[in-house]
Amino acid sequence: MVKTLAFSVIIIAIAAILLAVKLILKRNGKFSSFHIHDSKAMRDRGIHCVIDQDREQRKRKNAVSEKSKR
């Protein structure tokens, strides 16, 4: 049991160190953002995150319903 626990702790420590290599070695190192709206390539293709798409659809739906009331 102790061997398994020690082995698990060592594996987790190695994984944490490998994940933090960029943070440790670069001066202002940080993890890059994985959000779609932060990616220039996605914006160039016109791809938005689902929250932005939902917001746009709600605005369109409200605009259409207000026009139909008139």
PDB file of C-alpha atoms in Angstrom:
ATOM      1  CA  MET A   1       0.000   0.000   0.000  1.00  0.00           C
ATOM      2  CA  VAL A   2       2.780   2.424   0.882  1.00  0.00           C
ATOM      3  CA  LYS A   3       4.578   1.612  -2.385  1.00  0.00           C
ATOM      4  CA  THR A   4       1.425   2.344  -4.389  1.00  0.00           C
ATOM      5  CA  LEU A   5       0.857   5.634  -2.581  1.00  0.00           C
ATOM      6  CA  ALA A   6       4.485   6.707  -3.051  1.00  0.00           C
ATOM      7  CA  PHE A   7       4.372   5.732  -6.729  1.00  0.00           C
ATOM      8  CA  SER A   8       1.141   7.726  -7.201  1.00  0.00           C
ATOM      9  CA  VAL A   9       2.610  10.798  -5.523  1.00  0.00           C
ATOM     10  CA  ILE A  10       5.716  10.579  -7.716  1.00  0.00           C
ATOM     11  CA  ILE A  11       3.630  10.271 -10.902  1.00  0.00           C
ATOM     12  CA  ILE A  12       1.483  13.273  -9.908  1.00  0.00           C
ATOM     13  CA  ALA A  13       4.572  15.337  -9.050  1.00  0.00           C
ATOM     14  CA  ILE A  14       6.185  14.537 -12.406  1.00  0.00           C
ATOM     15  CA  ALA A  15       2.982  15.455 -14.234  1.00  0.00           C
ATOM     16  CA  ALA A  16       2.725  18.769 -12.370  1.00  0.00           C
ATOM     17  CA  ILE A  17       6.346  19.606 -13.154  1.00  0.00           C
ATOM     18  CA  LEU A  18       5.898  18.796 -16.839  1.00  0.00           C
ATOM     19  CA  LEU A  19       2.756  20.933 -17.031  1.00  0.00           C
ATOM     20  CA  ALA A  20       4.567  23.822 -15.374  1.00  0.00           C
ATOM     21  CA  VAL A  21       7.716  23.752 -17.548  1.00  0.00           C
ATOM     22  CA  LYS A  22       6.517  26.670 -19.654  1.00  0.00           C
ATOM     23  CA  LEU A  23       5.564  28.638 -16.556  1.00  0.00           C
ATOM     24  CA  ILE A  24       8.884  27.980 -14.868  1.00  0.00           C
ATOM     25  CA  LEU A  25      11.262  28.517 -17.799  1.00  0.00           C
ATOM     26  CA  LYS A  26       9.693  31.543 -19.485  1.00  0.00           C
ATOM     27  CA  ARG A  27       9.924  34.926 -17.887  1.00  0.00           C
ATOM     28  CA  ASN A  28       6.253  35.873 -18.179  1.00  0.00           C
ATOM     29  CA  GLY A  29       5.142  32.351 -18.939  1.00  0.00           C
ATOM     30  CA  LYS A  30       1.455  31.568 -18.756  1.00  0.00           C
ATOM     31  CA  PHE A  31      -0.924  29.022 -20.175  1.00  0.00           C
ATOM     32  CA  SER A  32      -2.456  30.134 -23.425  1.00  0.00           C
ATOM     33  CA  SER A  33      -6.185  30.642 -23.507  1.00  0.00           C
ATOM     34  CA  PHE A  34      -8.305  27.859 -24.933  1.00  0.00           C
ATOM     35  CA  HIS A  35     -11.396  30.037 -25.391  1.00  0.00           C
ATOM     36  CA  ILE A  36     -12.628  30.312 -28.949  1.00  0.00           C
ATOM     37  CA  HIS A  37     -13.035  34.088 -28.775  1.00  0.00           C
ATOM     38  CA  ASP A  38      -9.323  34.434 -27.923  1.00  0.00           C
ATOM     39  CA  SER A  39      -8.187  32.607 -31.065  1.00  0.00           C
ATOM     40  CA  LYS A  40      -7.469  34.858 -34.036  1.00  0.00           C
ATOM     41  CA  ALA A  41      -7.761  31.952 -36.488  1.00  0.00           C
ATOM     42  CA  MET A  42     -11.267  31.139 -35.233  1.00  0.00           C
ATOM     43  CA  ARG A  43     -12.341  34.787 -35.406  1.00  0.00           C
ATOM     44  CA  ASP A  44     -11.013  35.028 -38.985  1.00  0.00           C
ATOM     45  CA  ARG A  45     -13.162  32.036 -39.923  1.00  0.00           C
ATOM     46  CA  GLY A  46     -16.210  33.593 -38.283  1.00  0.00           C
ATOM     47  CA  ILE A  47     -16.450  30.927 -35.581  1.00  0.00           C
ATOM     48  CA  HIS A  48     -17.753  32.171 -32.230  1.00  0.00           C
ATOM     49  CA  CYS A  49     -18.274  30.524 -28.900  1.00  0.00           C
ATOM     50  CA  VAL A  50     -21.739  29.216 -28.126  1.00  0.00           C
ATOM     51  CA  ILE A  51     -22.401  32.000 -25.616  1.00  0.00           C
ATOM     52  CA  ASP A  52     -21.755  34.673 -28.256  1.00  0.00           C
ATOM     53  CA  GLN A  53     -23.876  32.798 -30.794  1.00  0.00           C
ATOM     54  CA  ASP A  54     -26.728  32.513 -28.301  1.00  0.00           C
ATOM     55  CA  ARG A  55     -26.505  36.243 -27.518  1.00  0.00           C
ATOM     56  CA  GLU A  56     -26.637  37.102 -31.238  1.00  0.00           C
ATOM     57  CA  GLN A  57     -29.657  34.852 -31.804  1.00  0.00           C
ATOM     58  CA  ARG A  58     -31.521  36.360 -28.852  1.00  0.00           C
ATOM     59  CA  LYS A  59     -30.889  39.869 -30.202  1.00  0.00           C
ATOM     60  CA  ARG A  60     -32.137  38.844 -33.627  1.00  0.00           C
ATOM     61  CA  LYS A  61     -35.202  37.152 -32.166  1.00  0.00           C
ATOM     62  CA  ASN A  62     -36.044  40.228 -30.060  1.00  0.00           C
ATOM     63  CA  ALA A  63     -35.540  42.514 -33.049  1.00  0.00           C
ATOM     64  CA  VAL A  64     -37.851  40.383 -35.199  1.00  0.00           C
ATOM     65  CA  SER A  65     -40.534  40.161 -32.511  1.00  0.00           C
ATOM     66  CA  GLU A  66     -40.449  43.943 -31.958  1.00  0.00           C
ATOM     67  CA  LYS A  67     -40.858  44.564 -35.696  1.00  0.00           C
ATOM     68  CA  SER A  68     -43.836  42.227 -35.851  1.00  0.00           C
ATOM     69  CA  LYS A  69     -45.533  44.146 -32.995  1.00  0.00           C
ATOM     70  CA  ARG A  70     -45.496  47.350 -35.007  1.00  0.00           C
TER      71      ARG A  70
END
